[in-house]
CSV table of C-alpha atoms and ligand atoms in Angstrom, one decimal:
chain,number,residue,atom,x,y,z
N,1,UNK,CA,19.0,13.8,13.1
N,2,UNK,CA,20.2,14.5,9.7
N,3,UNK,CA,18.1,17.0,7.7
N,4,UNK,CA,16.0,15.5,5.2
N,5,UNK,CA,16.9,15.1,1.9
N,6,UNK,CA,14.4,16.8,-1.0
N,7,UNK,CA,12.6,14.2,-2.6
N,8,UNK,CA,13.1,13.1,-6.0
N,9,UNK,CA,11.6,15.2,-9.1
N,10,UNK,CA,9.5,11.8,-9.6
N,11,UNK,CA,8.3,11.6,-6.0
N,12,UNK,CA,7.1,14.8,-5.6
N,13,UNK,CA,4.9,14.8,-8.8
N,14,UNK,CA,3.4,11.7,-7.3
N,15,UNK,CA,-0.1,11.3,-6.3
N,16,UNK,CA,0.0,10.0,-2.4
N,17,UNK,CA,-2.1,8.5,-0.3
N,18,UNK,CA,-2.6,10.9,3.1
N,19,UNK,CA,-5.7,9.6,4.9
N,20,UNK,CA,-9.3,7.8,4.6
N,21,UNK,CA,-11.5,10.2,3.8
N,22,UNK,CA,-14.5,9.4,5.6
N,23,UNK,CA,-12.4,9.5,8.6
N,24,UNK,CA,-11.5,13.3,8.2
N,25,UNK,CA,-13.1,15.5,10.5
N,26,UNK,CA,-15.2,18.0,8.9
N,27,UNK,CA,-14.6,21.5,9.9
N,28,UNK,CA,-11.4,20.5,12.2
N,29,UNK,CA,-8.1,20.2,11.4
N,30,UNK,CA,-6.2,17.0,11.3
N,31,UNK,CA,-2.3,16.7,10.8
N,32,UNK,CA,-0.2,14.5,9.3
N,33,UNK,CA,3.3,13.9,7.6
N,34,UNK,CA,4.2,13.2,4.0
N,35,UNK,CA,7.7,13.6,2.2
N,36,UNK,CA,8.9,15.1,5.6
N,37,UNK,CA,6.6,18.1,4.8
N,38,UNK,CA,4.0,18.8,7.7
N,39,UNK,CA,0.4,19.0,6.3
N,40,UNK,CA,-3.1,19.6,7.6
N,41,UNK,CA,-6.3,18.5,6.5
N,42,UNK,CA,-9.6,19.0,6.7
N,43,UNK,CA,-13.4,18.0,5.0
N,44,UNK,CA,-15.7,20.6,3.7
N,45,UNK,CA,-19.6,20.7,4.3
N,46,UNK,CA,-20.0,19.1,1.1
N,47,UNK,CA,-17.5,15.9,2.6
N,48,UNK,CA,-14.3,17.0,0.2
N,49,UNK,CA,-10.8,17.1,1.2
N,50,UNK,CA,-9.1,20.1,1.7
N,51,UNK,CA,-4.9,19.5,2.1
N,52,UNK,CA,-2.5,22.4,2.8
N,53,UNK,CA,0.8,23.3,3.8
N,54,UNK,CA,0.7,23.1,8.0
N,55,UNK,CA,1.8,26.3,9.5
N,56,UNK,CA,0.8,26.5,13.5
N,57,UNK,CA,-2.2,24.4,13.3
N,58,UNK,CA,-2.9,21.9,15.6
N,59,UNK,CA,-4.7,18.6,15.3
N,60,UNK,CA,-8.6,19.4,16.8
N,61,UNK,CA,-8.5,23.0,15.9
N,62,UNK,CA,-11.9,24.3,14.5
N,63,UNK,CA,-11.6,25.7,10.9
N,64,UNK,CA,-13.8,27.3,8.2
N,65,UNK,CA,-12.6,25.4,5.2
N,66,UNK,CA,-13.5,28.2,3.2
N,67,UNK,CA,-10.5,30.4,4.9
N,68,UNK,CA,-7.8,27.6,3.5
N,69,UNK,CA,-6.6,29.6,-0.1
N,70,UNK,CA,-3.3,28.2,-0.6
N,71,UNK,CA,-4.6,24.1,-1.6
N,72,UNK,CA,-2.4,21.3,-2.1
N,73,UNK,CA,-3.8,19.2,-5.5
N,74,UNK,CA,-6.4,16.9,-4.1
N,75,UNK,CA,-8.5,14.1,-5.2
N,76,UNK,CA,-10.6,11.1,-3.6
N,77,UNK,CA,-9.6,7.5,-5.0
N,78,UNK,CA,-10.6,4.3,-3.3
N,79,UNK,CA,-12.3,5.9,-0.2
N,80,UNK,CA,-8.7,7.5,0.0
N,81,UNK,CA,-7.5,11.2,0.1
N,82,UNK,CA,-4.5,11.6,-2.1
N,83,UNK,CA,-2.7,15.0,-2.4
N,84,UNK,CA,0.7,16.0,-4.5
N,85,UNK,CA,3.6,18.3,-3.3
N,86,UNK,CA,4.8,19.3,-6.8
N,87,UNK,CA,2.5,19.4,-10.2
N,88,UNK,CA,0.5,15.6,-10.7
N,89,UNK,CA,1.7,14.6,-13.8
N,90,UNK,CA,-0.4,11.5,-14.5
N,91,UNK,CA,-3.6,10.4,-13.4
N,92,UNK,CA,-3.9,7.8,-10.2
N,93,UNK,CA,-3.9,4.4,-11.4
N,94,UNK,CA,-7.3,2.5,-12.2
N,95,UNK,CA,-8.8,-0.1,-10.4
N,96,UNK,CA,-11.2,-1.1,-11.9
N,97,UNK,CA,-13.1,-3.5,-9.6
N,98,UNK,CA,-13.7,-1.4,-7.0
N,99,UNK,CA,-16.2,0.4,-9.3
N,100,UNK,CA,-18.7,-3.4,-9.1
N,101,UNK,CA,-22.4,-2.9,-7.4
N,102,UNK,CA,-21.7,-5.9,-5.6
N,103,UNK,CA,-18.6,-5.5,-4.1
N,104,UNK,CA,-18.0,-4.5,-0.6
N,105,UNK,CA,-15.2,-2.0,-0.3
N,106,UNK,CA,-13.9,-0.8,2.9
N,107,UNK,CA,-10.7,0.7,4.6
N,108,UNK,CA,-8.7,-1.4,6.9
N,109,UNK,CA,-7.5,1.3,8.5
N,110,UNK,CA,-3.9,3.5,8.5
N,111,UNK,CA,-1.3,2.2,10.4
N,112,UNK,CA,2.1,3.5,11.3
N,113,UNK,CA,5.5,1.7,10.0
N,114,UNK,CA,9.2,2.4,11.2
N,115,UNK,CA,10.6,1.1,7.7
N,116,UNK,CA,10.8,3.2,4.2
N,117,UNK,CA,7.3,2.8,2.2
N,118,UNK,CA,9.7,0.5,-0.6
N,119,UNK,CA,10.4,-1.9,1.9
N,120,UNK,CA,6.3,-2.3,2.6
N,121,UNK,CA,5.5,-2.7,-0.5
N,122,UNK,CA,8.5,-5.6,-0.9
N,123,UNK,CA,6.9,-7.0,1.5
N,124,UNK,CA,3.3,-7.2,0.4
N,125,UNK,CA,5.1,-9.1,-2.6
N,126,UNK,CA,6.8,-12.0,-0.6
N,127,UNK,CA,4.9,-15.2,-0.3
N,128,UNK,CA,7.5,-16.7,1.2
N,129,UNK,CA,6.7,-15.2,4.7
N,130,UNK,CA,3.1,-16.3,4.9
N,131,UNK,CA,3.7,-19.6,6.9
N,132,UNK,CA,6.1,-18.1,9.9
N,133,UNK,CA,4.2,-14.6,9.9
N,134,UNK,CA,0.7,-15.4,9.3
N,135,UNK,CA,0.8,-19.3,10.4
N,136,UNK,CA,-3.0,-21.2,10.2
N,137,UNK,CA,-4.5,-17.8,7.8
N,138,UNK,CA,-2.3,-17.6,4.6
N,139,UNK,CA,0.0,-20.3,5.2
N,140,UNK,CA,1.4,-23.4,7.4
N,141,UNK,CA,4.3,-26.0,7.3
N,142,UNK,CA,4.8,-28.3,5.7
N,143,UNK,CA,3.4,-25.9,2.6
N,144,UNK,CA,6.2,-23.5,2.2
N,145,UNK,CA,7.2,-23.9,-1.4
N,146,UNK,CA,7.0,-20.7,-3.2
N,147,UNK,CA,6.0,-21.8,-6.9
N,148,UNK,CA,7.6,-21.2,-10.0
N,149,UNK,CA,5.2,-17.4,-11.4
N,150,UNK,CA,5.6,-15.0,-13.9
N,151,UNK,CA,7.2,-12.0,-13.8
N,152,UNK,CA,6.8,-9.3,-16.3
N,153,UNK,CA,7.1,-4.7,-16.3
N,154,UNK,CA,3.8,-3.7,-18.4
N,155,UNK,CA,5.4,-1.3,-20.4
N,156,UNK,CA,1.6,0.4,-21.3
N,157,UNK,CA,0.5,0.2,-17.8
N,158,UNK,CA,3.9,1.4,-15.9
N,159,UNK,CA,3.8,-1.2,-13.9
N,160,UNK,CA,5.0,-4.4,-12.0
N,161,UNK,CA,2.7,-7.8,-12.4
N,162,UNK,CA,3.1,-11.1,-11.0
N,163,UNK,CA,1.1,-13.8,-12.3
N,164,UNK,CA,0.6,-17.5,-11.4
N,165,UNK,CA,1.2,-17.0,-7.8
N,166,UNK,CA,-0.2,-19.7,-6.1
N,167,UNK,CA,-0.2,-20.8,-2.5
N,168,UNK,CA,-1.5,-23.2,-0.6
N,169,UNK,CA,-3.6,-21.3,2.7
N,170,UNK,CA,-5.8,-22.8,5.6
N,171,UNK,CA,-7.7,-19.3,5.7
N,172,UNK,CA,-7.3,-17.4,2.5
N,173,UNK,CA,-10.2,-15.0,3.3
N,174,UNK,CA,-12.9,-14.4,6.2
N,175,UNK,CA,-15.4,-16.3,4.1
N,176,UNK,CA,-13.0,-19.3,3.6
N,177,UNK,CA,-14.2,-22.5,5.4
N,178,UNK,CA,-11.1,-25.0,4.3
N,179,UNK,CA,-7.9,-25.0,3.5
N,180,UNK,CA,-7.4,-24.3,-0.5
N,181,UNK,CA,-4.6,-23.6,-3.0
N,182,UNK,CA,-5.1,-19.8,-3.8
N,183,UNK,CA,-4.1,-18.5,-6.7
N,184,UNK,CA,-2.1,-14.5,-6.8
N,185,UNK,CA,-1.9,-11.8,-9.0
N,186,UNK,CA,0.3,-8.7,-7.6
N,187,UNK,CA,0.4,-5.4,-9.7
N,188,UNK,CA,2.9,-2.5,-8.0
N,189,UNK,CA,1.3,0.2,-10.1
N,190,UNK,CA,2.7,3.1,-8.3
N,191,UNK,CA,6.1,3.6,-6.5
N,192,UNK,CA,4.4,2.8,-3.2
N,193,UNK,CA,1.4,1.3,-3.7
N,194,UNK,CA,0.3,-2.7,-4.5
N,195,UNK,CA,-2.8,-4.2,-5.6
N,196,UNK,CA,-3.2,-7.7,-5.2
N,197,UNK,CA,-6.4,-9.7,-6.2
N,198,UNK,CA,-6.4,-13.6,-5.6
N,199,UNK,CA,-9.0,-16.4,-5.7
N,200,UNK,CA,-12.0,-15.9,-4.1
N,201,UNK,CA,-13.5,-18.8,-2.0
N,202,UNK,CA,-17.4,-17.6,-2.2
N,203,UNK,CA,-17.3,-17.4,-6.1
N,204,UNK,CA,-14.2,-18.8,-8.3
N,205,UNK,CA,-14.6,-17.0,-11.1
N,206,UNK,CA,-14.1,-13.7,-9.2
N,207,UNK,CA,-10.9,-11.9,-7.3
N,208,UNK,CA,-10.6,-10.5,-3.6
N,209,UNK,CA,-8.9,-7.3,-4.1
N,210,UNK,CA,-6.7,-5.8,-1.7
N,211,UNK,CA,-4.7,-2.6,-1.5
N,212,UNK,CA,-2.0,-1.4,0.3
N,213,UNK,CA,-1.3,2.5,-0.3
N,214,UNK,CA,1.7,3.5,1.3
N,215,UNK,CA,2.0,7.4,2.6
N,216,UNK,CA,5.8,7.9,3.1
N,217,UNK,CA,6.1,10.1,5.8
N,218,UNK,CA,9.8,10.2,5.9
N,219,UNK,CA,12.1,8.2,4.5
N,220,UNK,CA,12.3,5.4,7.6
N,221,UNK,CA,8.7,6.1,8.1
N,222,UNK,CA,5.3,5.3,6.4
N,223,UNK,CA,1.7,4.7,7.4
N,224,UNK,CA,0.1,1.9,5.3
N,225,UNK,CA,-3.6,2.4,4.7
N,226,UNK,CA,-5.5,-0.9,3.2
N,227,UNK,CA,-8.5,-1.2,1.0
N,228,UNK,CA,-10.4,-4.5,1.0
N,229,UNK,CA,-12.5,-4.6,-2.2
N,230,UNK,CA,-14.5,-8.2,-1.8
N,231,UNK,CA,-16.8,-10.7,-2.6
N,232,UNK,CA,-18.1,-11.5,0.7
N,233,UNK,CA,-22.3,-11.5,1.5
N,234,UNK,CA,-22.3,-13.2,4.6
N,235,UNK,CA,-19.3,-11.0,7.0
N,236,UNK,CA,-19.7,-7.8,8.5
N,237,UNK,CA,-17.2,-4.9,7.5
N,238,UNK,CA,-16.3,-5.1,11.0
N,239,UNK,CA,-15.2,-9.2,10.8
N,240,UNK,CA,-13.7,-8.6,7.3
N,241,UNK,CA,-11.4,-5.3,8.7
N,242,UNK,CA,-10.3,-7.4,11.9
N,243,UNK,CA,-9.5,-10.4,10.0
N,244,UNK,CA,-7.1,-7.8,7.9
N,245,UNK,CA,-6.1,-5.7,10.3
N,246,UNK,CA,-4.8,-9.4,12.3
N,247,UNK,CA,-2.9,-9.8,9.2
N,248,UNK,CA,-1.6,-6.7,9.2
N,249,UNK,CA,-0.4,-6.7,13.2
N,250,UNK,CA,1.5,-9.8,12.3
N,251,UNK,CA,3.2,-7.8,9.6
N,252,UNK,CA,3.9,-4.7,11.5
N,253,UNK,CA,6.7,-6.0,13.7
N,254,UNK,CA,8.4,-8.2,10.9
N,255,UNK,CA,8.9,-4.9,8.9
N,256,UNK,CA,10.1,-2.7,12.0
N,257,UNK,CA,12.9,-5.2,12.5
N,258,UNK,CA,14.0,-4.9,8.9
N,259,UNK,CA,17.7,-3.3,8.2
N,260,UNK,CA,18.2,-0.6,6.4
N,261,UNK,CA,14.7,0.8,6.5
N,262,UNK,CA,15.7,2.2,3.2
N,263,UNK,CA,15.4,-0.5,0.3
N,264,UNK,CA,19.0,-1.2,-1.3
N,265,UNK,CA,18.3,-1.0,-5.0
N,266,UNK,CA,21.6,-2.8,-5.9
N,267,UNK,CA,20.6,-6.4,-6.7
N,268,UNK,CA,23.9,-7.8,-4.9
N,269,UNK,CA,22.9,-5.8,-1.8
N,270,UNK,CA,20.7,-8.5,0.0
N,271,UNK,CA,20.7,-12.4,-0.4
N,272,UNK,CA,18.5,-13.6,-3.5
N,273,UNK,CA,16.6,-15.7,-1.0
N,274,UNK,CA,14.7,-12.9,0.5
N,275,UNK,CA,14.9,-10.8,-2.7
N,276,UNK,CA,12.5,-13.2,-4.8
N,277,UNK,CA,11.6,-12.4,-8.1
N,278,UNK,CA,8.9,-10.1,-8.1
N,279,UNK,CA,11.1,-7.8,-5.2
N,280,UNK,CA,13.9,-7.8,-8.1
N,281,UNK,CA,11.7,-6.5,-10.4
N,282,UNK,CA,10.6,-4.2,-8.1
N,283,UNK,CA,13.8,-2.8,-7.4
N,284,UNK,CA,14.6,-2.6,-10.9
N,285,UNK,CA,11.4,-0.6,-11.8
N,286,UNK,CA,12.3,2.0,-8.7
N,287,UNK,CA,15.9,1.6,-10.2
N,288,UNK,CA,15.0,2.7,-13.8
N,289,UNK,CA,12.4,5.0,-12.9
N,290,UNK,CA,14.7,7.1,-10.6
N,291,UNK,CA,13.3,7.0,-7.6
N,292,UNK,CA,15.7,8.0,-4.8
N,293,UNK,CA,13.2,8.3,-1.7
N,294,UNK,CA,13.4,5.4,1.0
N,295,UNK,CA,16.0,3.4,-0.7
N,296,UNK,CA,19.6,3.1,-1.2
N,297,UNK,CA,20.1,4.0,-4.7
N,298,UNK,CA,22.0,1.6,-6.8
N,299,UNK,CA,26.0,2.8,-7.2
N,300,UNK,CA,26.4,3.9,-10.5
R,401,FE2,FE1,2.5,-10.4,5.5
């Protein structure tokens, strides 16, 4: 194994997603990897986060949060703990719906990828997988077309949006009873993290919100951990995590068998089939930005 390479300045001042917080056990030690730096984590009494540089502690260990000096920068988002190996430099971005009484917000769960976080969040983009990888749910022959949408960088926001998506699914949601033509928007605003908020089939003038927040373990590795932010009164939180975690299974394997695991930033590097035109934004965002962790940086 080569050694890994230091992340890039930009990388490392990032905010990044390390576990669901309700899920951390309080007083024992949980483990985990990010930027091919070992951590460990704990909860408090009081149910906050504590992140720190692992030494020899192992997973299940008892500890007295109290005795951790030396922090990592830590702050809960979205039911998510999110920590930074350098100095945070800008606040985690806003999502604002997450914030509405009626709203039923959940974590879908973390889940273990052999591909670079980049190439996950490429592939949360791609419409044009939905009928072979999620056939009958979000999409089925003969409907394959992937529609003309918009493409633009928000220079205020920092980041990626793609409007007008809009695809025709037999199950867009766990409350969907019919088939409907669902209509996507797609923000990337963070390196390794996409929101994406389409038509909801219990109310039409509202959005499903779902996240994927990618925790880059190593370059080739990442663990994706999805919120579901819905509109939903009738399922359970258990129906509406199964019916994304199914997704998310049928996912798993497509992205394990992609080559590199890195993401190629050079625009001629893959066919312009696969690379559609929200992933070339993408990569020209990552490109600009100077992100060098989990891809293939474009030759200069
Ligand atoms: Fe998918």
């Amino acid at each position: 194994m080569p050694m890994p390479q230091a992340p890039d300045p930009i990388t490392r001042n990032l905010w990044h997603v390390v576990a669901a917080t309700d899920e951390l056990p309080i007083g024992l030690v949980e483990t985990t990897l990010l930027l091919d730096t070992k951590l460990a984590l704990t909860r408090g009494n009081d149910g906050e986060p504590v992140v720190w540089l692992r030494s020899d502690e192992e997973r299940g260990d008892e500890i007295d949060p109290d005795t951790v000096l030396e922090r990592l920068p830590v702050r809960t988002a979205y039911g998510y703990t999110w920590t930074c190996l350098g100095t945070p430099n800008q606040d985690l971005f806003p999502i604002p719906e997450f914030a509405e009484p009626d709203r039923v917000n959940m974590s879908c769960g973390s889940i273990g990828i052999h591909v670079s976080a980049p190439r996950a969040v490429e592939n949360f983009l791609d419409m044009g997988h939905f009928p072979y990888v999620h056939t009958d749910i979000l999409g089925s022959e003969p409907h394959t077309e992937v529609k003309e949408y918009d493409v633009e960088v928000s220079e205020e926001r920092d980041e990626v949006l793609a409007t007008k998506c809009r695809f025709m699914q037999p199950r867009a949601a766990k409350s969907a009873t019919h088939a409907m033509e669902v209509e996507y928007v797609y923000r990337v605003p963070h390196p390794f993290c996409s929101v994406l908020y389409k038509s909801c089939p219990e109310d039409e003038s509202r959005r499903d919100v779902i996240g994927i927040f990618l925790q880059p373990m190593t370059e080739e590795r990442c663990r994706a951990h999805l919120l579901q932010s819905m509109i939903d009164s009738t399922s359970t939180i258990t129906d509406l995590r199964r019916f994304q975690q199914t997704i998310f299974g049928q996912d798993k394997p497509i992205l394990e068998n992609q080559y590199p695991k890195k993401l190629p930033l050079d625009p001629r590097a893959e066919t312009p089939i696969r690379a559609d035109k929200s992933a070339i934004a993408y990569r020209r965002w990552l490109s600009q930005k100077g992100i060098t962790y989990g891809v293939i940086p474009q030759a200069s």
